[in-house]
């Protein structure tokens, strides 16, 4: 395990564990290369857990950085896609990184009450799970899955996961939101409403457009007999059937 930090270009650098100065041992070494300073701990044991700090001093001042080394599991990461293929169930999958085997996992989920103006979370449902033994090929990563049943269709849910090993509980995971499918009858009803609305819209559009075409044709036909009188001063437009041909273009 390496603890690294980029500090000041020059000066005195020291390492501390739980505010106590650290000295090199057969398992613990300190090294520097340019402005990068590294603390390496081999064969990590429980006594190595704690809060570490790296302190650098020079003529310009002091800089200090902190890092926690813990044997507890890392936060869980959800792997499931958010959309369920089912109307009343959802398969949750997540992974947790932990060197020691996991002893216990808590899965909490709840439904979100939502409408157009607000969302109100429901009560958390708490499920305790016992992890299966981890395969030898994956000494660090634990992958777990659980299927939630009895969910409501067309709904939004939230889930969080927390894991425990012999060193304690990890931090609670980020909230994961997922969604159940709608009922087929709801989808069919919605499609029928859209089709009905489209039909009414088309009918209304036709009803409104018809009078305009009728009026335009009536006006055109009404003006045609008097067009020679109106246009006669322009002479050149009144030869042969030119006026009649133009009237057909207007219609």
Short mmCIF file of C-alpha atoms in Angstrom, two decimals, residues 10-196:
data_model
loop_
_atom_site.label_atom_id
_atom_site.label_comp_id
_atom_site.label_asym_id
_atom_site.label_seq_id
_atom_site.Cartn_x
_atom_site.Cartn_y
_atom_site.Cartn_z
CA UNK A 10 12.06 21.70 -0.98
CA UNK A 11 12.02 21.45 2.79
CA UNK A 12 11.67 18.93 5.60
CA UNK A 13 9.00 16.23 5.15
CA UNK A 14 7.67 14.01 7.93
CA UNK A 15 4.94 11.36 8.22
CA UNK A 16 2.58 10.81 11.16
CA UNK A 17 0.06 8.18 12.16
CA UNK A 18 -2.68 9.38 14.53
CA UNK A 19 -0.49 12.47 15.21
CA UNK A 20 2.54 10.33 16.21
CA UNK A 21 5.76 10.56 14.12
CA UNK A 22 6.51 7.50 11.99
CA UNK A 23 9.92 5.86 11.65
CA UNK A 24 11.02 3.40 8.96
CA UNK A 25 10.66 -0.32 9.79
CA UNK A 26 11.03 -3.56 7.84
CA UNK A 27 7.40 -3.15 6.65
CA UNK A 28 7.31 0.64 6.39
CA UNK A 29 9.54 2.78 4.15
CA UNK A 30 9.62 6.48 3.19
CA UNK A 31 11.04 7.67 -0.11
CA UNK A 32 11.26 10.91 -2.11
CA UNK A 33 11.65 11.65 -5.80
CA UNK A 34 11.61 15.31 -6.72
CA UNK A 35 8.58 16.83 -5.06
CA UNK A 36 6.78 13.48 -4.68
CA UNK A 37 7.03 11.82 -1.28
CA UNK A 38 5.86 8.24 -0.71
CA UNK A 39 5.10 6.16 2.37
CA UNK A 40 4.93 2.43 1.59
CA UNK A 41 3.44 -0.09 4.05
CA UNK A 42 3.85 -3.79 3.24
CA UNK A 43 1.79 -6.69 4.60
CA UNK A 44 -0.82 -4.36 6.08
CA UNK A 45 -2.04 -5.30 9.55
CA UNK A 46 -4.76 -3.97 11.79
CA UNK A 47 -2.25 -1.83 13.69
CA UNK A 48 -1.56 0.06 10.45
CA UNK A 49 -5.09 1.46 10.27
CA UNK A 50 -5.60 5.05 11.32
CA UNK A 51 -5.26 8.67 10.19
CA UNK A 52 -2.03 9.51 8.38
CA UNK A 53 -0.62 12.97 7.72
CA UNK A 54 2.28 14.23 5.63
CA UNK A 55 3.85 17.51 6.82
CA UNK A 56 6.29 19.65 4.80
CA UNK A 57 8.14 22.72 6.13
CA UNK A 58 10.31 25.26 4.33
CA UNK A 59 11.08 28.97 4.49
CA UNK A 60 7.70 29.83 2.96
CA UNK A 61 5.63 28.00 5.53
CA UNK A 62 4.03 24.62 6.21
CA UNK A 63 1.75 22.31 4.26
CA UNK A 64 -0.10 19.28 5.62
CA UNK A 65 -2.26 16.61 3.96
CA UNK A 66 -4.36 13.84 5.53
CA UNK A 67 -5.49 10.36 4.55
CA UNK A 68 -7.39 7.64 6.40
CA UNK A 69 -6.31 4.02 6.11
CA UNK A 70 -9.11 1.69 7.15
CA UNK A 71 -9.88 -1.99 6.96
CA UNK A 72 -13.58 -1.28 6.56
CA UNK A 73 -15.24 -2.00 3.19
CA UNK A 74 -15.36 0.69 0.53
CA UNK A 75 -18.71 2.26 -0.42
CA UNK A 76 -21.00 0.07 -2.52
CA UNK A 77 -21.46 0.85 -6.23
CA UNK A 78 -24.69 -0.16 -7.98
CA UNK A 79 -24.33 -2.00 -11.28
CA UNK A 80 -28.00 -2.39 -12.29
CA UNK A 81 -29.55 -0.35 -15.10
CA UNK A 82 -32.26 1.93 -13.65
CA UNK A 83 -35.18 0.63 -15.79
CA UNK A 84 -36.87 -2.62 -14.79
CA UNK A 85 -38.31 -5.04 -17.34
CA UNK A 86 -40.99 -5.99 -14.84
CA UNK A 87 -44.01 -4.14 -13.49
CA UNK A 88 -43.66 -5.45 -9.92
CA UNK A 89 -40.02 -6.49 -9.34
CA UNK A 90 -36.46 -5.23 -9.74
CA UNK A 91 -33.09 -7.00 -9.65
CA UNK A 92 -30.54 -4.92 -7.73
CA UNK A 93 -26.85 -5.66 -8.31
CA UNK A 94 -23.93 -3.94 -6.58
CA UNK A 95 -20.24 -4.40 -5.75
CA UNK A 96 -18.21 -3.73 -2.61
CA UNK A 97 -14.43 -3.76 -2.26
CA UNK A 98 -13.09 -5.28 0.95
CA UNK A 99 -9.96 -7.27 1.76
CA UNK A 100 -11.54 -9.21 4.65
CA UNK A 101 -14.70 -11.19 3.84
CA UNK A 102 -17.99 -9.35 4.28
CA UNK A 103 -20.01 -10.42 7.29
CA UNK A 104 -23.29 -8.59 6.76
CA UNK A 105 -24.99 -6.32 4.22
CA UNK A 106 -27.97 -4.01 4.75
CA UNK A 107 -30.19 -3.17 1.79
CA UNK A 108 -32.72 -0.38 2.27
CA UNK A 109 -35.29 0.71 -0.32
CA UNK A 110 -38.34 2.95 -0.45
CA UNK A 111 -40.91 4.27 -2.90
CA UNK A 112 -41.06 7.92 -3.96
CA UNK A 113 -44.53 9.47 -3.95
CA UNK A 114 -44.49 11.82 -6.92
CA UNK A 115 -46.78 14.17 -8.80
CA UNK A 116 -46.31 17.23 -11.01
CA UNK A 117 -45.35 19.56 -8.15
CA UNK A 118 -43.48 17.54 -5.50
CA UNK A 119 -41.96 14.21 -4.49
CA UNK A 120 -42.34 12.66 -1.05
CA UNK A 121 -40.17 9.67 0.00
CA UNK A 122 -41.88 6.79 1.73
CA UNK A 123 -40.68 4.67 4.64
CA UNK A 124 -37.43 2.72 4.28
CA UNK A 125 -37.71 -1.07 4.04
CA UNK A 126 -34.70 -2.74 5.69
CA UNK A 127 -33.34 -6.10 4.48
CA UNK A 128 -30.39 -7.91 6.12
CA UNK A 129 -28.33 -10.12 3.80
CA UNK A 130 -25.58 -12.66 4.48
CA UNK A 131 -22.93 -12.51 1.73
CA UNK A 132 -21.87 -15.68 -0.04
CA UNK A 133 -18.18 -16.69 0.10
CA UNK A 134 -16.05 -14.70 -2.33
CA UNK A 135 -14.42 -16.62 -5.22
CA UNK A 136 -10.61 -16.96 -4.94
CA UNK A 137 -10.19 -15.25 -8.32
CA UNK A 138 -11.61 -12.01 -6.91
CA UNK A 139 -9.90 -11.44 -3.54
CA UNK A 140 -11.00 -7.80 -3.27
CA UNK A 141 -14.36 -7.30 -5.02
CA UNK A 142 -17.64 -8.66 -3.68
CA UNK A 143 -20.55 -8.67 -6.19
CA UNK A 144 -24.04 -9.20 -4.78
CA UNK A 145 -27.58 -9.24 -6.18
CA UNK A 146 -31.06 -9.26 -4.71
CA UNK A 147 -34.50 -9.20 -6.37
CA UNK A 148 -37.11 -6.91 -4.83
CA UNK A 149 -40.65 -8.22 -5.32
CA UNK A 150 -44.14 -6.90 -4.66
CA UNK A 151 -43.34 -3.45 -6.07
CA UNK A 152 -45.94 -1.16 -7.63
CA UNK A 153 -46.04 -0.61 -11.36
CA UNK A 154 -45.20 2.75 -12.97
CA UNK A 155 -43.30 3.79 -9.83
CA UNK A 156 -39.97 5.31 -8.77
CA UNK A 157 -37.92 3.71 -5.98
CA UNK A 158 -34.67 4.47 -4.16
CA UNK A 159 -32.12 2.07 -2.66
CA UNK A 160 -28.96 2.28 -0.55
CA UNK A 161 -26.51 -0.39 0.62
CA UNK A 162 -24.16 -0.66 3.60
CA UNK A 163 -21.65 -3.47 4.21
CA UNK A 164 -19.74 -4.75 7.24
CA UNK A 165 -16.55 -6.76 7.72
CA UNK A 166 -14.58 -7.54 10.87
CA UNK A 167 -13.33 -3.94 11.04
CA UNK A 168 -16.77 -2.36 10.98
CA UNK A 169 -19.40 -0.81 8.69
CA UNK A 170 -18.53 1.17 5.59
CA UNK A 171 -20.10 4.46 4.55
CA UNK A 172 -23.62 4.27 3.16
CA UNK A 173 -23.68 4.13 -0.64
CA UNK A 174 -25.04 6.88 -2.84
CA UNK A 175 -28.80 6.71 -3.42
CA UNK A 176 -29.73 4.65 -6.48
CA UNK A 177 -33.05 5.43 -8.21
CA UNK A 178 -34.85 2.80 -10.28
CA UNK A 179 -38.18 2.51 -12.09
CA UNK A 180 -40.79 -0.21 -12.62
CA UNK A 181 -42.60 -0.77 -15.91
CA UNK A 182 -46.09 0.46 -16.67
CA UNK A 183 -48.98 -1.96 -17.13
CA UNK A 184 -49.77 -2.92 -20.72
CA UNK A 185 -53.35 -1.69 -20.22
CA UNK A 186 -52.03 1.75 -19.20
CA UNK A 187 -49.87 1.95 -22.33
CA UNK A 188 -52.81 0.88 -24.55
CA UNK A 189 -55.12 3.42 -22.90
CA UNK A 190 -52.54 6.18 -23.40
CA UNK A 191 -52.11 5.24 -27.07
CA UNK A 192 -55.89 5.34 -27.56
CA UNK A 193 -56.04 8.80 -25.98
CA UNK A 194 -53.27 10.06 -28.26
CA UNK A 195 -54.99 8.60 -31.33
CA UNK A 196 -58.33 10.10 -30.30
#
